[in-house]
Coordinates of C-alpha atoms in Angstrom, one line a residue:
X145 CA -76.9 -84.5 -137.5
X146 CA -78.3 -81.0 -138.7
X147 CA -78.2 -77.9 -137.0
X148 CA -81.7 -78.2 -136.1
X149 CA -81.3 -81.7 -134.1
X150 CA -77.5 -80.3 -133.0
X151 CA -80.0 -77.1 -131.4
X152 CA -82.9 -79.5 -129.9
X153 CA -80.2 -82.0 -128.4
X154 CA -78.9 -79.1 -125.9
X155 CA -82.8 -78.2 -125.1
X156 CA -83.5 -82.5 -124.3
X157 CA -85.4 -85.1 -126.0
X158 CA -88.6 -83.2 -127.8
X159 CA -87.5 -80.2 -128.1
X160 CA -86.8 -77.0 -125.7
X161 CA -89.1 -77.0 -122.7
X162 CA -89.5 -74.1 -120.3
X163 CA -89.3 -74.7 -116.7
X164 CA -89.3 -72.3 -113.6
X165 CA -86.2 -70.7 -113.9
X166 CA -83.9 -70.6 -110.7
X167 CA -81.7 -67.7 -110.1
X168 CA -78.1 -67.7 -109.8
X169 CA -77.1 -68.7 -105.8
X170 CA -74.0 -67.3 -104.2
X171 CA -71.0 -68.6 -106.0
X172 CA -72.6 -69.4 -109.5
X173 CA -71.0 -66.9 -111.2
X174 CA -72.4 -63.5 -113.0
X175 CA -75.0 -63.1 -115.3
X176 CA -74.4 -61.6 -118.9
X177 CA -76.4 -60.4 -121.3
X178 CA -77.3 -58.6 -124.6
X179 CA -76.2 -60.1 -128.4
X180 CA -73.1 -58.9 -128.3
X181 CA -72.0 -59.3 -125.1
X182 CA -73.4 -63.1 -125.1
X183 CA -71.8 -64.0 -128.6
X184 CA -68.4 -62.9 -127.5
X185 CA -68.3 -64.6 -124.2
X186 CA -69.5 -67.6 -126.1
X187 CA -66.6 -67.4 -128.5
X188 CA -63.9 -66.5 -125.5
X189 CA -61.7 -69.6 -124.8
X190 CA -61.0 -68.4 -121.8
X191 CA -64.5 -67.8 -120.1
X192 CA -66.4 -70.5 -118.2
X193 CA -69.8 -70.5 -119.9
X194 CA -72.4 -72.3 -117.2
X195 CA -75.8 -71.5 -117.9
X196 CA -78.1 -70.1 -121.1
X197 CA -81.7 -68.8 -120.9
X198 CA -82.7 -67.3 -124.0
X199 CA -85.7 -67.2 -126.0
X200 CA -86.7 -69.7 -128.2
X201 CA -85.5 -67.6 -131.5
X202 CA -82.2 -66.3 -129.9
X203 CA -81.4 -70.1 -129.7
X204 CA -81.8 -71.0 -132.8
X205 CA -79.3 -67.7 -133.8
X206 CA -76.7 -68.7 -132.1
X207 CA -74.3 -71.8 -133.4
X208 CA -74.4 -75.1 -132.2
X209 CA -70.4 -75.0 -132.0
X210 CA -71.2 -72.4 -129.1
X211 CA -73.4 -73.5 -127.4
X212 CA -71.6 -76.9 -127.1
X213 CA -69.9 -74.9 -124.7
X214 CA -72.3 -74.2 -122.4
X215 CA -73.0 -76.6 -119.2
X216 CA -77.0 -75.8 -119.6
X217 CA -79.2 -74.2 -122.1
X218 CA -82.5 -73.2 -121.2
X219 CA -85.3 -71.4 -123.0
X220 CA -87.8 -69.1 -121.5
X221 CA -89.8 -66.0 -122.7
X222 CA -88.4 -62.6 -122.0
X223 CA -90.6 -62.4 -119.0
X224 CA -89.1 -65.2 -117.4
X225 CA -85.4 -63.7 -118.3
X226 CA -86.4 -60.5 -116.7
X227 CA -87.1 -62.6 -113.8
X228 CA -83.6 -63.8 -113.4
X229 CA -82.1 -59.9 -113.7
X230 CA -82.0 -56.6 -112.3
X231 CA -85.3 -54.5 -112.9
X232 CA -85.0 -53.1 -116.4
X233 CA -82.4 -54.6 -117.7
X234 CA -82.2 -54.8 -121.7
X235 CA -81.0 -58.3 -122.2
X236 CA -82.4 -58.6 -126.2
X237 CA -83.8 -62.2 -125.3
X238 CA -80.4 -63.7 -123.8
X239 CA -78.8 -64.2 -120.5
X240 CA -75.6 -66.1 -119.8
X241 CA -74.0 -67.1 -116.4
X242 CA -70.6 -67.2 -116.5
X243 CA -67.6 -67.4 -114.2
X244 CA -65.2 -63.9 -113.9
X245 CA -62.7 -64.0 -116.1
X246 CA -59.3 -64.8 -114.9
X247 CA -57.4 -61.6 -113.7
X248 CA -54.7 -60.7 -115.8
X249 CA -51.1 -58.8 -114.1
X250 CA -50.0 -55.9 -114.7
X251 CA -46.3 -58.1 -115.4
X252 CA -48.1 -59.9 -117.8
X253 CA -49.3 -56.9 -119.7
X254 CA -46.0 -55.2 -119.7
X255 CA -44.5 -58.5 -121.1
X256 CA -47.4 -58.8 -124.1
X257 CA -46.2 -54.6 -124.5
X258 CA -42.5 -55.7 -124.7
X259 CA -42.4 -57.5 -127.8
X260 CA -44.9 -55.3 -129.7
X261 CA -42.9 -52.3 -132.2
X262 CA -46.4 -50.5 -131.2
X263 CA -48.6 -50.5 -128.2
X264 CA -51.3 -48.2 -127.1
X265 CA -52.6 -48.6 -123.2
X266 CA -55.4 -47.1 -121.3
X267 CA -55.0 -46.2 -117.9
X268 CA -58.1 -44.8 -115.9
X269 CA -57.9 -43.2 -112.7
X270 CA -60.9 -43.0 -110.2
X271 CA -63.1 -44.1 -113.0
X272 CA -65.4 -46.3 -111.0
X273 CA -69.0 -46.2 -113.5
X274 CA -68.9 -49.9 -115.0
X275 CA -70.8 -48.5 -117.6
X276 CA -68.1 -46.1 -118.4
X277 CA -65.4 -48.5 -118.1
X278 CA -67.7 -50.7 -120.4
X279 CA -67.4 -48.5 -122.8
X280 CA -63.8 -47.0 -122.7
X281 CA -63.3 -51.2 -123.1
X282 CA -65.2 -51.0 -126.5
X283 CA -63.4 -48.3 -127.8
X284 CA -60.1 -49.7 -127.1
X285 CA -61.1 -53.0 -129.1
X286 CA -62.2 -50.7 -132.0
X287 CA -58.8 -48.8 -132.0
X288 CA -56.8 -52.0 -131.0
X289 CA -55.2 -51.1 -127.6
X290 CA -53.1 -53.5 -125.8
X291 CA -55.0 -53.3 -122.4
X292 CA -56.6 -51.4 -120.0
X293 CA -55.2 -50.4 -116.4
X294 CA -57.0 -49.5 -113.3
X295 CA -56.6 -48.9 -109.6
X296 CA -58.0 -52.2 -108.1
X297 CA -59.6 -50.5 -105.0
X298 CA -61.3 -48.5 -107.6
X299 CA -62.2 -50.4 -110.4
X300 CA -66.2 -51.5 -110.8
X301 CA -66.4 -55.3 -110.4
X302 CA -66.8 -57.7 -113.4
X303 CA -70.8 -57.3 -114.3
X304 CA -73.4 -57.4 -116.9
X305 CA -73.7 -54.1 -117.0
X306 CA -69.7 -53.8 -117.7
X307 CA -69.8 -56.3 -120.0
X308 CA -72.7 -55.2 -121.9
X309 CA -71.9 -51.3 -122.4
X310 CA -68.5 -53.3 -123.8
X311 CA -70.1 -54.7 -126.7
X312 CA -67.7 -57.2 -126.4
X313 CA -64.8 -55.7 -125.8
X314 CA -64.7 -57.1 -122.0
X315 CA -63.5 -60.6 -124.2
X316 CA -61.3 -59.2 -126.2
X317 CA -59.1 -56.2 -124.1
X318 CA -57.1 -57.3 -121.1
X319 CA -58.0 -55.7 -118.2
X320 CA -55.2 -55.2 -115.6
X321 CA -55.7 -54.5 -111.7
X322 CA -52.9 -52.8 -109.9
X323 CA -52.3 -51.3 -106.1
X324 CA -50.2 -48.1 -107.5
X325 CA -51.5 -46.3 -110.4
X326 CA -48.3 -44.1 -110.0
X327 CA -45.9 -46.8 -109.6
X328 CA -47.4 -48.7 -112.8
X329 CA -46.8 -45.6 -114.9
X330 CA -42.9 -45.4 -113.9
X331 CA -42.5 -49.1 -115.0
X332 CA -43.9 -48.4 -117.9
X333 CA -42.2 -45.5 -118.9
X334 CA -39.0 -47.3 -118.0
X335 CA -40.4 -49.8 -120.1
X336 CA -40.1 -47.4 -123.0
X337 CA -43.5 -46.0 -122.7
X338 CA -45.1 -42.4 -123.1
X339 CA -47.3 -41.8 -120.5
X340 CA -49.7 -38.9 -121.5
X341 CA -52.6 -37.5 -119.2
X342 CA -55.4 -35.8 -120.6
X343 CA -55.8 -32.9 -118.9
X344 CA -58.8 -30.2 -119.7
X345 CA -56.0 -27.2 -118.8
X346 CA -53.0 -28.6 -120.8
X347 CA -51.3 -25.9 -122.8
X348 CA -51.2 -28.4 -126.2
X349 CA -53.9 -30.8 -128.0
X350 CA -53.1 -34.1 -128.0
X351 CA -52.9 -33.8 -131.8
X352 CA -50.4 -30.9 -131.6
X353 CA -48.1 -33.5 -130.4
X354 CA -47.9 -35.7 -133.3
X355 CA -46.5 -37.7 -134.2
X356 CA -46.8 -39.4 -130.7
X357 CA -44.6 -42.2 -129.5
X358 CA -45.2 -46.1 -130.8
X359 CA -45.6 -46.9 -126.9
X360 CA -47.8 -44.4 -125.7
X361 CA -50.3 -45.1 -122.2
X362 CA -52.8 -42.6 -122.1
X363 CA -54.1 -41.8 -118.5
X364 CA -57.6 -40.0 -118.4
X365 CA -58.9 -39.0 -114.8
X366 CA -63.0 -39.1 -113.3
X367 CA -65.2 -36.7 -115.3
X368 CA -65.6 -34.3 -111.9
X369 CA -62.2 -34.6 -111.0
X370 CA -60.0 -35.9 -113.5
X371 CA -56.4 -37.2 -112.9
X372 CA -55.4 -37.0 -109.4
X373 CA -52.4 -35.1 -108.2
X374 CA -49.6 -38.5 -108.3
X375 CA -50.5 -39.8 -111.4
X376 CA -50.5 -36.2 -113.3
X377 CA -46.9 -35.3 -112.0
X378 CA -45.8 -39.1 -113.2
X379 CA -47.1 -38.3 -116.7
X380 CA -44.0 -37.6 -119.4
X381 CA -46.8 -35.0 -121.0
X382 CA -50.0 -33.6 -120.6
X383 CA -52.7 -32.7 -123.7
X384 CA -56.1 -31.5 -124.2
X385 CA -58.6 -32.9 -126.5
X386 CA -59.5 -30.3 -129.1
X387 CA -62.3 -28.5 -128.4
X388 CA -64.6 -25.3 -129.2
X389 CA -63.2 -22.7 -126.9
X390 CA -66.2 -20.8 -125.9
X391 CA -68.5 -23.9 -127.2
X392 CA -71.9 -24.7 -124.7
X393 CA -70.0 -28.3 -123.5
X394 CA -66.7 -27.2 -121.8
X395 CA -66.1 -31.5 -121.5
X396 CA -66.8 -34.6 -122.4
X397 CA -67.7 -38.1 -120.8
X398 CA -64.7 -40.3 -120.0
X399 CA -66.0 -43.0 -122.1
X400 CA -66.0 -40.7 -125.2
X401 CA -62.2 -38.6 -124.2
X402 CA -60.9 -42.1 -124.6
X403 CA -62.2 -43.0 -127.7
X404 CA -60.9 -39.3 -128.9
X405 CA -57.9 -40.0 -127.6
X406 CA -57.4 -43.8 -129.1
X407 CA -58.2 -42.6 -132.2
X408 CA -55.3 -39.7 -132.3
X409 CA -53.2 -42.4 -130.8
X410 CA -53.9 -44.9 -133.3
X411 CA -53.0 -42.6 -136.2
X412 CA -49.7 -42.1 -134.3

């Protein structure tokens, strides 16, 4: 079979059709969408793929091997995907439904840290912007961090929006929910762990303490308020991201610090 009949088979006999397109109803799961964010669900093993509307041309992008996994493909215009998602939203011609993925403990991510000679985790406290998270998720896929850690009464549900300012990165970085942010840090750090809070008033730059640890966590606070009081007394050391002293920007967005920060960590 070629690809073209494997890509028509998923649409029914004849070829795609377009029907009305029904919205997701309570319990359906979440809608997805951008490239990125779409391809890498597809290709997560682990994610229950249950519904694709895209546009004609986006279907015929993606591989049949992918969308084999996917309970339902549909094709629409990008009118009729607007349709299904919140005004505005940039979806680039695809939307997928998907289930959450499956939460991941904090044990489990200590245990995946155990047997690694290096590990770099992110913790974020009060950060509750899922576009922020989103993308403090991509940056630690680019710079290879072991995970990400957040307050569960604080942390931004599983969304589109999340998973899309990821890039892809929501697939590929565990993402662990935990009740203490405080207590989480002391088992790490009796795990042999670093903690290290980036603080805007810390006497030394994070590079100024180079070489860092091969089990570092770094712990970055809210952009208004930063770390709260707990979590910056449980930190083995504070740092500052290098900046121009008397520069016009006096601080930068979470997502960015973290990037900073993974990068300096990542250099070790």
């Amino acid at each position: 079979m070629s690809k073209k009949e494997k890509r028509l088979k998923y649409a029914g006999k004849g070829g795609p059709k377009r029907a009305k397109l029904a919205k997701l109803s309570g319990g359906e799961g979440i809608w997805l969408f951008g490239v990125h964010a779409v391809n890498a669900a597809l290709r997560n093993p682990e994610r229950t793929c249950r519904r694709l509307v895209a546009t004609e041309d986006r279907v015929k992008e993606l591989d049949p091997a992918l969308l084999a996994r996917v309970k339902k493909v549909e094709t629409s215009d990008r009118q009729g995907i607007d349709a299904l998602l919140p005004p505005g939203t940039v979806h680039q011609g695809l939307a997928l439904a998907v289930n959450p993925l499956p939460d991941l403990s904090f044990d489990d991510l200590k245990r995946s840290a155990f047997i690694k000679d290096r590990a770099v985790l992110v913790m974020l406290d009060q950060v509750t912007d899922p576009q922020n998270v989103g993308a403090v998720l991509r940056s630690a896929a680019a710079f290879a961090a072991l995970g990400v850690i957040m307050q569960d009464r604080f942390a931004p549900p599983e969304s589109g929006a999340l998973a899309k300012a990821a890039s892809g990165g929501l697939e590929s970085v565990p993402l662990a929910r935990v009740v203490n942010l405080s207590k989480a840090l002391e088992e790490l750090k009796a795990e042999g762990f670093v903690a290290i809070g980036l603080e805007a008033t810390a006497e030394k730059t994070l590079p100024e303490l180079a070489p860092l640890p091969k089990k570092v966590v770094l712990v970055l606070g809210s952009e208004g308020e930063g770390m709260r009081q707990k979590q910056r007394e449980t930190c083995s050391l504070l740092a500052r991201l290098p900046m121009v002293t008397e520069g016009p920007v006096d601080s930068l967005n979470v997502s960015n610090a973290a990037a900073i920060a993974l990068y300096e960590a990542g250099r070790g």
